[in-house]
Amino acid sequence: MGRLKTLKLVLLHTSFNFLYQFFYKIFGPKKGRITLATMRSDQLNDNLKALHQGLLLTDIKQIKIFCYHYDRTFSGKLGFLLASIKALYLIARSDVFVIDDYFFPLYAIHKHEDNQVVQLWHAIGSLKKFGLSLPDADQSVMRPHTNYDWVLINAKTDQRAYLDAMAIDEAHVLAIGSPMVDDLLNHRPQCHSVVRRILYSPTYRPGTQGKQVMNYIRKMIDACQQLTGQWEIYISLHPYLKLTSMALPQNVHIFQDAEKVKTIMPTVDLFITDYSSLSLTFSYFERPILLYTPDYDTYMQTSGFYVDYYQYLKAPYFSQATQVVNYINNKLDYMDLSYVHNLKQKTFPHQDGRNTERVVQFVKKLTRGE
């Protein structure tokens, strides 16, 4: 890390903590207030959305919402600074503060115990490493995934990964289920007799690797023009990835909307990704999953996985987009989907439709100091 970047982080760390301590001393937490906060979207999605809907059915009266989407533009950076100050105020004022992803301002403060923070991670399952599991993350000025009081996850088998990625005690990582699974249980896969659908979802890469993602997308778009039969191609970009303009064939659609992903998943005949945990979510519909991993060796060195990736998913994998398309044309309709069925069983231990209820009750108890 360069000196200038280190200096900026030190200044942010100091100033953010000063503001938080000021807000805490002047105002302090308001008993019973629950704040749902995200810095990955301009609206509540997935687990936070489900939790919010569940809380509205209780007698909780003080529910605050904070959403901000950082787009890495100059105006976005200024907006991020202002949003961070507002977030610090909300943390100081909240009895319980619930987040669903990386939350920069939180890692700069010396948090008080009566501002309780719950991490309700946005993904189902754990595949690729993140947070403190990444190289040098523990030595960062802004040490990520700290100041959590509780981490709520989907499955007990994922606990070890979250303990590795976050600064949290084992007893405070609870596998009570992901609220967004309840909505998933209400959907059934749709069938298409003529025009079929592909959803391609490449994952985010940090730093200069991120620029390569658009190259992989272009290669996939070009290769898909050789598909036999009629296909609609939907490409979902990670919210942190900058979308560049490009001319698209009529049957190709690119979007950056986490809600749209969930909406179209039941209508998708084939899911393609590299390292996205959406493969775990998609396994619920028991449809084919293919892996397009052109930079697997590099990704292993810079990020890595909590599992033996190819062995865990057991999905067909390819290093070239043309290989993916060739497989679709010649073998897709004859695939043995037992690997998808097994993945579904590993991923969804709580299929009782009460995940949201359990999380709501847990958060509600925290407001009473239990």
Tab-separated table of N, CA, C and O in Angstrom, residues 245-314:
chain	number	residue	atom	x	y	z
A	245	SER	N	-20.017	1.077	-21.884
A	245	SER	CA	-20.969	0.977	-22.989
A	245	SER	C	-20.431	0.059	-24.086
A	245	SER	O	-19.228	0.034	-24.356
A	246	MET	N	-21.306	-0.699	-24.705
A	246	MET	CA	-20.929	-1.574	-25.807
A	246	MET	C	-22.162	-1.885	-26.640
A	246	MET	O	-23.291	-1.846	-26.147
A	247	ALA	N	-21.919	-2.175	-27.912
A	247	ALA	CA	-23.024	-2.562	-28.786
A	247	ALA	C	-23.393	-4.012	-28.506
A	247	ALA	O	-22.516	-4.879	-28.432
A	248	LEU	N	-24.674	-4.270	-28.316
A	248	LEU	CA	-25.121	-5.605	-27.927
A	248	LEU	C	-26.017	-6.220	-29.000
A	248	LEU	O	-26.856	-5.525	-29.590
A	249	PRO	N	-25.878	-7.521	-29.238
A	249	PRO	CA	-26.830	-8.220	-30.103
A	249	PRO	C	-28.227	-8.139	-29.492
A	249	PRO	O	-28.386	-7.912	-28.289
A	250	GLN	N	-29.232	-8.350	-30.300
A	250	GLN	CA	-30.619	-8.207	-29.848
A	250	GLN	C	-30.985	-9.141	-28.712
A	250	GLN	O	-31.841	-8.823	-27.886
A	251	ASN	N	-30.353	-10.298	-28.671
A	251	ASN	CA	-30.740	-11.300	-27.667
A	251	ASN	C	-29.881	-11.245	-26.405
A	251	ASN	O	-29.942	-12.143	-25.568
A	252	VAL	N	-29.081	-10.184	-26.257
A	252	VAL	CA	-28.208	-10.039	-25.084
A	252	VAL	C	-28.648	-8.840	-24.249
A	252	VAL	O	-28.864	-7.743	-24.779
A	253	HIS	N	-28.781	-9.056	-22.933
A	253	HIS	CA	-29.248	-8.006	-22.028
A	253	HIS	C	-28.302	-7.926	-20.829
A	253	HIS	O	-28.084	-8.930	-20.148
A	254	ILE	N	-27.743	-6.750	-20.563
A	254	ILE	CA	-26.832	-6.550	-19.434
A	254	ILE	C	-27.501	-5.643	-18.408
A	254	ILE	O	-28.110	-4.627	-18.769
A	255	PHE	N	-27.378	-6.001	-17.139
A	255	PHE	CA	-27.990	-5.196	-16.085
A	255	PHE	C	-27.183	-5.281	-14.791
A	255	PHE	O	-26.381	-6.192	-14.607
A	256	GLN	N	-27.409	-4.322	-13.920
A	256	GLN	CA	-26.816	-4.280	-12.573
A	256	GLN	C	-27.937	-4.086	-11.571
A	256	GLN	O	-28.208	-2.988	-11.133
A	257	ASP	N	-28.589	-5.153	-11.216
A	257	ASP	CA	-29.757	-5.061	-10.349
A	257	ASP	C	-29.934	-6.399	-9.634
A	257	ASP	O	-30.362	-7.389	-10.240
A	258	ALA	N	-29.599	-6.414	-8.339
A	258	ALA	CA	-29.682	-7.648	-7.562
A	258	ALA	C	-31.108	-8.182	-7.494
A	258	ALA	O	-31.321	-9.398	-7.476
A	259	GLU	N	-32.087	-7.287	-7.484
A	259	GLU	CA	-33.472	-7.721	-7.438
A	259	GLU	C	-33.888	-8.413	-8.734
A	259	GLU	O	-34.631	-9.387	-8.722
A	260	LYS	N	-33.373	-7.914	-9.859
A	260	LYS	CA	-33.718	-8.509	-11.142
A	260	LYS	C	-33.166	-9.929	-11.242
A	260	LYS	O	-33.802	-10.810	-11.819
A	261	VAL	N	-31.974	-10.141	-10.656
A	261	VAL	CA	-31.386	-11.484	-10.660
A	261	VAL	C	-32.343	-12.469	-10.006
A	261	VAL	O	-32.611	-13.557	-10.532
A	262	LYS	N	-32.850	-12.095	-8.837
A	262	LYS	CA	-33.759	-12.984	-8.109
A	262	LYS	C	-35.062	-13.196	-8.883
A	262	LYS	O	-35.649	-14.279	-8.841
A	263	THR	N	-35.499	-12.163	-9.607
A	263	THR	CA	-36.747	-12.252	-10.352
A	263	THR	C	-36.639	-13.210	-11.530
A	263	THR	O	-37.559	-14.000	-11.794
A	264	ILE	N	-35.513	-13.148	-12.243
A	264	ILE	CA	-35.409	-13.961	-13.454
A	264	ILE	C	-34.865	-15.366	-13.191
A	264	ILE	O	-34.982	-16.241	-14.052
A	265	MET	N	-34.286	-15.612	-12.011
A	265	MET	CA	-33.701	-16.925	-11.740
A	265	MET	C	-34.662	-18.090	-12.010
A	265	MET	O	-34.272	-19.091	-12.620
A	266	PRO	N	-35.917	-18.013	-11.574
A	266	PRO	CA	-36.822	-19.144	-11.840
A	266	PRO	C	-37.106	-19.349	-13.328
A	266	PRO	O	-37.586	-20.410	-13.722
A	267	THR	N	-36.816	-18.333	-14.150
A	267	THR	CA	-37.103	-18.427	-15.586
A	267	THR	C	-35.887	-18.865	-16.386
A	267	THR	O	-35.965	-18.992	-17.615
A	268	VAL	N	-34.749	-19.075	-15.721
A	268	VAL	CA	-33.486	-19.356	-16.393
A	268	VAL	C	-33.303	-20.861	-16.599
A	268	VAL	O	-33.537	-21.665	-15.694
A	269	ASP	N	-32.877	-21.221	-17.810
A	269	ASP	CA	-32.653	-22.636	-18.141
A	269	ASP	C	-31.214	-23.075	-17.870
A	269	ASP	O	-30.957	-24.271	-17.715
A	270	LEU	N	-30.291	-22.116	-17.815
A	270	LEU	CA	-28.881	-22.425	-17.617
A	270	LEU	C	-28.201	-21.261	-16.925
A	270	LEU	O	-28.395	-20.099	-17.305
A	271	PHE	N	-27.409	-21.579	-15.899
A	271	PHE	CA	-26.653	-20.550	-15.176
A	271	PHE	C	-25.165	-20.739	-15.444
A	271	PHE	O	-24.641	-21.853	-15.314
A	272	ILE	N	-24.487	-19.642	-15.820
A	272	ILE	CA	-23.044	-19.659	-16.055
A	272	ILE	C	-22.389	-18.634	-15.137
A	272	ILE	O	-22.847	-17.489	-15.054
A	273	THR	N	-21.344	-19.030	-14.446
A	273	THR	CA	-20.593	-18.094	-13.619
A	273	THR	C	-19.140	-18.518	-13.599
A	273	THR	O	-18.751	-19.515	-14.204
A	274	ASP	N	-18.336	-17.710	-12.904
A	274	ASP	CA	-16.959	-18.108	-12.640
A	274	ASP	C	-16.848	-18.524	-11.181
A	274	ASP	O	-16.693	-19.697	-10.867
A	275	TYR	N	-17.018	-17.534	-10.277
A	275	TYR	CA	-16.822	-17.824	-8.859
A	275	TYR	C	-17.959	-17.287	-7.983
A	275	TYR	O	-17.833	-17.222	-6.767
A	276	SER	N	-19.044	-16.866	-8.569
A	276	SER	CA	-20.133	-16.263	-7.803
A	276	SER	C	-20.867	-17.291	-6.950
A	276	SER	O	-21.150	-18.411	-7.405
A	277	SER	N	-21.210	-16.900	-5.730
A	277	SER	CA	-21.985	-17.775	-4.853
A	277	SER	C	-23.438	-17.889	-5.316
A	277	SER	O	-24.212	-18.659	-4.746
A	278	LEU	N	-23.807	-17.142	-6.363
A	278	LEU	CA	-25.146	-17.302	-6.931
A	278	LEU	C	-25.360	-18.716	-7.475
A	278	LEU	O	-26.496	-19.162	-7.640
A	279	SER	N	-24.255	-19.418	-7.749
A	279	SER	CA	-24.394	-20.811	-8.188
A	279	SER	C	-25.075	-21.641	-7.108
A	279	SER	O	-25.864	-22.551	-7.405
A	280	LEU	N	-24.794	-21.307	-5.831
A	280	LEU	CA	-25.431	-22.013	-4.726
A	280	LEU	C	-26.925	-21.696	-4.681
A	280	LEU	O	-27.758	-22.586	-4.502
A	281	THR	N	-27.251	-20.420	-4.844
A	281	THR	CA	-28.656	-20.015	-4.854
A	281	THR	C	-29.402	-20.681	-6.010
A	281	THR	O	-30.503	-21.216	-5.847
A	282	PHE	N	-28.794	-20.665	-7.183
A	282	PHE	CA	-29.445	-21.207	-8.375
A	282	PHE	C	-29.654	-22.718	-8.279
A	282	PHE	O	-30.570	-23.263	-8.921
A	283	SER	N	-28.837	-23.391	-7.477
A	283	SER	CA	-28.985	-24.849	-7.349
A	283	SER	C	-30.369	-25.226	-6.826
A	283	SER	O	-30.830	-26.357	-7.034
A	284	TYR	N	-31.036	-24.298	-6.159
A	284	TYR	CA	-32.380	-24.575	-5.641
A	284	TYR	C	-33.332	-25.012	-6.758
A	284	TYR	O	-34.219	-25.841	-6.542
A	285	PHE	N	-33.138	-24.450	-7.956
A	285	PHE	CA	-34.050	-24.741	-9.067
A	285	PHE	C	-33.653	-25.996	-9.841
A	285	PHE	O	-34.340	-26.386	-10.788
A	286	GLU	N	-32.544	-26.627	-9.439
A	286	GLU	CA	-32.110	-27.907	-10.000
A	286	GLU	C	-31.986	-27.849	-11.520
A	286	GLU	O	-32.374	-28.786	-12.234
A	287	ARG	N	-31.415	-26.758	-12.013
A	287	ARG	CA	-31.137	-26.587	-13.433
A	287	ARG	C	-29.618	-26.566	-13.649
A	287	ARG	O	-28.849	-26.338	-12.711
A	288	PRO	N	-29.149	-26.774	-14.879
A	288	PRO	CA	-27.711	-26.879	-15.138
A	288	PRO	C	-26.912	-25.637	-14.740
A	288	PRO	O	-27.369	-24.504	-14.909
A	289	ILE	N	-25.711	-25.884	-14.228
A	289	ILE	CA	-24.757	-24.839	-13.861
A	289	ILE	C	-23.434	-25.149	-14.555
A	289	ILE	O	-22.912	-26.266	-14.445
A	290	LEU	N	-22.890	-24.172	-15.285
A	290	LEU	CA	-21.588	-24.307	-15.937
A	290	LEU	C	-20.649	-23.228	-15.420
A	290	LEU	O	-21.089	-22.137	-15.035
A	291	LEU	N	-19.357	-23.523	-15.399
A	291	LEU	CA	-18.347	-22.592	-14.904
A	291	LEU	C	-17.424	-22.143	-16.032
A	291	LEU	O	-16.809	-22.980	-16.708
A	292	TYR	N	-17.349	-20.839	-16.232
A	292	TYR	CA	-16.416	-20.240	-17.196
A	292	TYR	C	-15.354	-19.507	-16.376
A	292	TYR	O	-15.592	-18.419	-15.864
A	293	THR	N	-14.181	-20.141	-16.226
A	293	THR	CA	-13.150	-19.656	-15.292
A	293	THR	C	-11.822	-19.452	-16.008
A	293	THR	O	-10.853	-20.201	-15.804
A	294	PRO	N	-11.719	-18.413	-16.841
A	294	PRO	CA	-10.495	-18.210	-17.628
A	294	PRO	C	-9.275	-17.803	-16.809
A	294	PRO	O	-8.146	-17.947	-17.267
A	295	ASP	N	-9.494	-17.303	-15.600
A	295	ASP	CA	-8.365	-16.836	-14.769
A	295	ASP	C	-8.290	-17.598	-13.449
A	295	ASP	O	-7.903	-17.029	-12.420
A	296	TYR	N	-8.632	-18.865	-13.488
A	296	TYR	CA	-8.705	-19.650	-12.252
A	296	TYR	C	-7.392	-19.630	-11.470
A	296	TYR	O	-7.385	-19.394	-10.247
A	297	ASP	N	-6.257	-19.862	-12.126
A	297	ASP	CA	-4.971	-19.915	-11.430
A	297	ASP	C	-4.636	-18.570	-10.778
A	297	ASP	O	-4.171	-18.518	-9.631
A	298	THR	N	-4.893	-17.495	-11.500
A	298	THR	CA	-4.642	-16.154	-10.949
A	298	THR	C	-5.559	-15.870	-9.770
A	298	THR	O	-5.133	-15.337	-8.739
A	299	TYR	N	-6.822	-16.245	-9.922
A	299	TYR	CA	-7.793	-16.012	-8.853
A	299	TYR	C	-7.422	-16.800	-7.597
A	299	TYR	O	-7.577	-16.317	-6.478
A	300	MET	N	-6.915	-18.001	-7.776
A	300	MET	CA	-6.475	-18.816	-6.643
A	300	MET	C	-5.354	-18.130	-5.875
A	300	MET	O	-5.296	-18.178	-4.641
A	301	GLN	N	-4.454	-17.486	-6.593
A	301	GLN	CA	-3.312	-16.822	-5.954
A	301	GLN	C	-3.709	-15.541	-5.240
A	301	GLN	O	-3.190	-15.229	-4.168
A	302	THR	N	-4.627	-14.782	-5.829
A	302	THR	CA	-4.983	-13.476	-5.263
A	302	THR	C	-6.138	-13.523	-4.273
A	302	THR	O	-6.227	-12.689	-3.381
A	303	SER	N	-7.024	-14.495	-4.442
A	303	SER	CA	-8.197	-14.589	-3.563
A	303	SER	C	-8.331	-15.977	-2.948
A	303	SER	O	-8.182	-16.161	-1.748
A	304	GLY	N	-8.626	-16.949	-3.773
A	304	GLY	CA	-8.747	-18.318	-3.271
A	304	GLY	C	-10.139	-18.643	-2.768
A	304	GLY	O	-11.060	-17.825	-2.793
A	305	PHE	N	-10.293	-19.879	-2.271
A	305	PHE	CA	-11.597	-20.388	-1.861
A	305	PHE	C	-11.517	-21.045	-0.488
A	305	PHE	O	-10.447	-21.459	-0.036
A	306	TYR	N	-12.668	-21.178	0.136
A	306	TYR	CA	-12.773	-21.908	1.405
A	306	TYR	C	-12.949	-23.407	1.154
A	306	TYR	O	-12.865	-24.200	2.080
A	307	VAL	N	-13.251	-23.756	-0.082
A	307	VAL	CA	-13.492	-25.148	-0.451
A	307	VAL	C	-12.609	-25.509	-1.634
A	307	VAL	O	-12.006	-24.640	-2.271
A	308	ASP	N	-12.515	-26.796	-1.929
A	308	ASP	CA	-11.900	-27.244	-3.180
A	308	ASP	C	-12.937	-26.954	-4.260
A	308	ASP	O	-13.870	-27.734	-4.474
A	309	TYR	N	-12.777	-25.827	-4.945
A	309	TYR	CA	-13.854	-25.217	-5.723
A	309	TYR	C	-14.481	-26.171	-6.744
A	309	TYR	O	-15.692	-26.428	-6.703
A	310	TYR	N	-13.715	-26.674	-7.659
A	310	TYR	CA	-14.270	-27.547	-8.691
A	310	TYR	C	-14.857	-28.829	-8.088
A	310	TYR	O	-15.900	-29.318	-8.535
A	311	GLN	N	-14.188	-29.356	-7.069
A	311	GLN	CA	-14.654	-30.587	-6.435
A	311	GLN	C	-15.958	-30.350	-5.676
A	311	GLN	O	-16.851	-31.205	-5.653
A	312	TYR	N	-16.087	-29.175	-5.048
A	312	TYR	CA	-17.273	-28.872	-4.247
A	312	TYR	C	-18.510	-28.717	-5.139
A	312	TYR	O	-19.574	-29.254	-4.836
A	313	LEU	N	-18.358	-27.987	-6.239
A	313	LEU	CA	-19.505	-27.752	-7.120
A	313	LEU	C	-19.751	-28.936	-8.060
A	313	LEU	O	-20.900	-29.231	-8.394
A	314	LYS	N	-18.664	-29.551	-8.511
A	314	LYS	CA	-18.729	-30.679	-9.457
A	314	LYS	C	-19.410	-30.306	-10.772
A	314	LYS	O	-19.940	-31.166	-11.494
